[in-house]
mmCIF file of C-alpha atoms in Angstrom:
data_model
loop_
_atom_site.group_PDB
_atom_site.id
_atom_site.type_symbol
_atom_site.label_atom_id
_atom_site.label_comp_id
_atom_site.label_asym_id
_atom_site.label_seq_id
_atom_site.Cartn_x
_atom_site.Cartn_y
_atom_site.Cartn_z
ATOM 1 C CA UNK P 493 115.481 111.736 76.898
ATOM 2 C CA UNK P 494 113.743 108.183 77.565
ATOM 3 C CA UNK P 495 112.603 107.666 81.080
ATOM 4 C CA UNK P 496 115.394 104.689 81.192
ATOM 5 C CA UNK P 497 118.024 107.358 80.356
ATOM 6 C CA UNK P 498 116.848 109.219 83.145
ATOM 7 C CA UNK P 499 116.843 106.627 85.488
ATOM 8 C CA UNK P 500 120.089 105.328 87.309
ATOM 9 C CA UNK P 501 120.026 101.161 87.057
ATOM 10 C CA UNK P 502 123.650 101.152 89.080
ATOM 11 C CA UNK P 503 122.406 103.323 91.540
ATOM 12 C CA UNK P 504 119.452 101.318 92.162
ATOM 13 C CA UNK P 505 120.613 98.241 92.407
ATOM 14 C CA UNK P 506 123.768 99.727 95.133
ATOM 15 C CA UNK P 507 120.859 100.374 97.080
ATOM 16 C CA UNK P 508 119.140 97.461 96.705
ATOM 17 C CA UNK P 509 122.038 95.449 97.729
ATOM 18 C CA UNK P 510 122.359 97.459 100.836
ATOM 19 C CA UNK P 511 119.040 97.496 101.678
ATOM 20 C CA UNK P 512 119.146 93.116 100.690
ATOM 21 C CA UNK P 513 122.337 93.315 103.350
ATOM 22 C CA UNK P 514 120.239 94.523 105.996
ATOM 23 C CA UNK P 515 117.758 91.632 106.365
ATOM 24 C CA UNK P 516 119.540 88.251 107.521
ATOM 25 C CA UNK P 517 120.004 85.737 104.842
ATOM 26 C CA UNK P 518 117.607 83.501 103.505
ATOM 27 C CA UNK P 519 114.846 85.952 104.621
ATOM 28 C CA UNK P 520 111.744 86.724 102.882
ATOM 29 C CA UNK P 521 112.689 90.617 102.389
ATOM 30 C CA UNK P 522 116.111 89.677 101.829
ATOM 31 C CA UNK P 523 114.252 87.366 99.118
ATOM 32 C CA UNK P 524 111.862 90.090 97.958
ATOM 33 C CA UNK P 525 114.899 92.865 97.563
ATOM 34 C CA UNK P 526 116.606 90.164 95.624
ATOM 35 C CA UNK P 527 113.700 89.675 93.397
ATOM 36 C CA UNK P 528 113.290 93.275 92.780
ATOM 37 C CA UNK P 529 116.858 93.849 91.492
ATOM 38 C CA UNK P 530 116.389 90.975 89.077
ATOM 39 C CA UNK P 531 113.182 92.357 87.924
ATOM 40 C CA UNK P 532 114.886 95.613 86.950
ATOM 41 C CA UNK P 533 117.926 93.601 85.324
ATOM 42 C CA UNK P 534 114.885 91.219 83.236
ATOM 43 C CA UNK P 535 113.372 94.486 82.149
ATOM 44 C CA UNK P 536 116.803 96.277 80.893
ATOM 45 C CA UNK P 537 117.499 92.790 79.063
ATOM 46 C CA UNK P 538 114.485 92.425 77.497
ATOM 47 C CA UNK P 539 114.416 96.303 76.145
ATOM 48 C CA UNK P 540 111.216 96.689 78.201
ATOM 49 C CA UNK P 541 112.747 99.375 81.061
ATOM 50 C CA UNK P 542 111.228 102.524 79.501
ATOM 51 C CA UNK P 543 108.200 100.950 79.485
ATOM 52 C CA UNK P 544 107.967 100.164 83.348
ATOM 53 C CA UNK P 545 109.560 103.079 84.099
ATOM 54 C CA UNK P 546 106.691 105.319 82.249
ATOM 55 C CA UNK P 547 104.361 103.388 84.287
ATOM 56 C CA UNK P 548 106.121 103.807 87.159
ATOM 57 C CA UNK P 549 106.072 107.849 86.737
ATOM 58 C CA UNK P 550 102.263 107.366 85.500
ATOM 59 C CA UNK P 551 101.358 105.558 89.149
ATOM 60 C CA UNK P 552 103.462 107.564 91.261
ATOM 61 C CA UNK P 553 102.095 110.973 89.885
ATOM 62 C CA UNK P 554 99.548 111.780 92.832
ATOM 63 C CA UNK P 555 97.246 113.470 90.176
ATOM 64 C CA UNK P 556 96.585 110.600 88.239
ATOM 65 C CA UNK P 557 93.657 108.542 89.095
ATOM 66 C CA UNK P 558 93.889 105.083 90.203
ATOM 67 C CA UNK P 559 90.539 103.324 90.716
ATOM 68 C CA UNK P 560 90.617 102.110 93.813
ATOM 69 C CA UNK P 561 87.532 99.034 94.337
ATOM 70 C CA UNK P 562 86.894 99.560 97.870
ATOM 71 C CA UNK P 563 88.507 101.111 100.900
ATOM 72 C CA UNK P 564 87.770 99.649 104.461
ATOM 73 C CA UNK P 565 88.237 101.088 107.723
ATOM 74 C CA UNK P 566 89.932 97.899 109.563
ATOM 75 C CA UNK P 567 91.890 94.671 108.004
ATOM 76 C CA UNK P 568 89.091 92.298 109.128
ATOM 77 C CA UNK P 569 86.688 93.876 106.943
ATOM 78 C CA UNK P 570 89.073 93.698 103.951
ATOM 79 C CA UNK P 571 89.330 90.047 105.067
ATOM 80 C CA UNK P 572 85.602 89.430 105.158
ATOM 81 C CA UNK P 573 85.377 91.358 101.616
ATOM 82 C CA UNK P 574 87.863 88.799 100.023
ATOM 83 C CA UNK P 575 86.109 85.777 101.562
ATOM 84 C CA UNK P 576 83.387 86.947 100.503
ATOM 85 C CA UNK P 577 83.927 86.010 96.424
ATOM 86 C CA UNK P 578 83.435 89.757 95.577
ATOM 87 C CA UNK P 579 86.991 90.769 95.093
ATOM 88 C CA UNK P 580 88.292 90.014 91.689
ATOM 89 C CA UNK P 581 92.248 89.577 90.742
ATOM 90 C CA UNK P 582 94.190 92.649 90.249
ATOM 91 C CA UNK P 583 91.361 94.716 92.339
ATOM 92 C CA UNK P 584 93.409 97.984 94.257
ATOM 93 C CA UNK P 585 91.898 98.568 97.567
ATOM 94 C CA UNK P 586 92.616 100.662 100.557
ATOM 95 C CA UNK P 587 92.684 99.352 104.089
ATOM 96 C CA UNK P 588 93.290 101.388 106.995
ATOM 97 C CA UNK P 589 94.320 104.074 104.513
ATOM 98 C CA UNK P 590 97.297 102.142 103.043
ATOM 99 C CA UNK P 591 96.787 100.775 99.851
ATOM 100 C CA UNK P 592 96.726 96.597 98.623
ATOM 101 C CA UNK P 593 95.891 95.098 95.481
ATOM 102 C CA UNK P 594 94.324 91.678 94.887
ATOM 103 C CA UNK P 595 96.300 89.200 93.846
ATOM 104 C CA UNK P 596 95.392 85.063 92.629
ATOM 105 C CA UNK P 597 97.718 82.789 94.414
ATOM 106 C CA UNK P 598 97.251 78.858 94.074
ATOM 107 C CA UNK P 599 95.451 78.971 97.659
ATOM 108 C CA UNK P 600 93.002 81.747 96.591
ATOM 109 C CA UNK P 601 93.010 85.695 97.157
ATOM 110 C CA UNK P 602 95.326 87.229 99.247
ATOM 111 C CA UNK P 603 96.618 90.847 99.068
ATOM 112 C CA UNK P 604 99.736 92.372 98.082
ATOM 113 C CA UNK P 605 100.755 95.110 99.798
ATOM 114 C CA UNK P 606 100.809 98.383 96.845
ATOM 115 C CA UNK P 607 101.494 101.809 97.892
ATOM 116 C CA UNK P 608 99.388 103.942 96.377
ATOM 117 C CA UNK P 609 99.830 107.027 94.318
ATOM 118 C CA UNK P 610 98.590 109.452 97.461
ATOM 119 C CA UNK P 611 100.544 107.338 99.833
ATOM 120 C CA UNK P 612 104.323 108.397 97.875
ATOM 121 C CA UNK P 613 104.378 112.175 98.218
ATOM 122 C CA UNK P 614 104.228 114.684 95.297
ATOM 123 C CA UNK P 615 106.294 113.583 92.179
ATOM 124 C CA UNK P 616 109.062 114.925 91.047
ATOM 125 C CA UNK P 617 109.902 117.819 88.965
ATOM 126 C CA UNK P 618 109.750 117.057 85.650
#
């Protein structure tokens, strides 16, 4: 069974919609659940769902190692780090024990807030 076969798309995107419907219109997370939903419907369409959804199971499987390029105690440190021209796109970092990864936007480095694999519980029975 392919990990797309496993997964439920119309269950997904229900609760994305709810979740969408929760945040008043025109919001940024009403945005960003939007975006999400379309990612997943992009993926199905262009036959590249069992791919993302491997890597999904790959990340959120606590036992797998993720490198992680620094971890700081406080945000302002983090801050100082990626002023600092040390952090490099696509870096994972942990700040205050949640985890971020470095992203490039036009206006420089900012991060992006990505849970890491310690930070979404045990995975599930296989």
């Amino acid at each position: 069974m392919t990990a797309s076969e496993k997964f439920e798309m119309e269950s997904t995107l229900k609760i994305l919609d709810a979740v969408s419907k929760s945040h008043p219109p025109g919001s940024k997370e009403e945005a960003a659940v939007q975006l999400a939903a379309v990612a997943l419907l992009y993926l199905r369409r262009i036959k590249k769902l069992d791919g993302f959804l491997e890597y999904h199971q790959e990340f959120s499987d606590s036992s797998a190692h993720v490198p992680i390029a620094r971890d700081f105690a406080t945000q302002t440190d983090a801050d100082s780090w990626l002023a600092s021209g040390e952090a490099v796109d696509g870096s994972l970092v942990r700040i205050d024990g949640r985890g971020f990864q470095v992203i490039q936007l036009p206006k420089g480095l900012k991060f992006l807030r990505t849970p890491l694999p310690d930070e979404l519980g045990p995975p599930e029975p296989k």
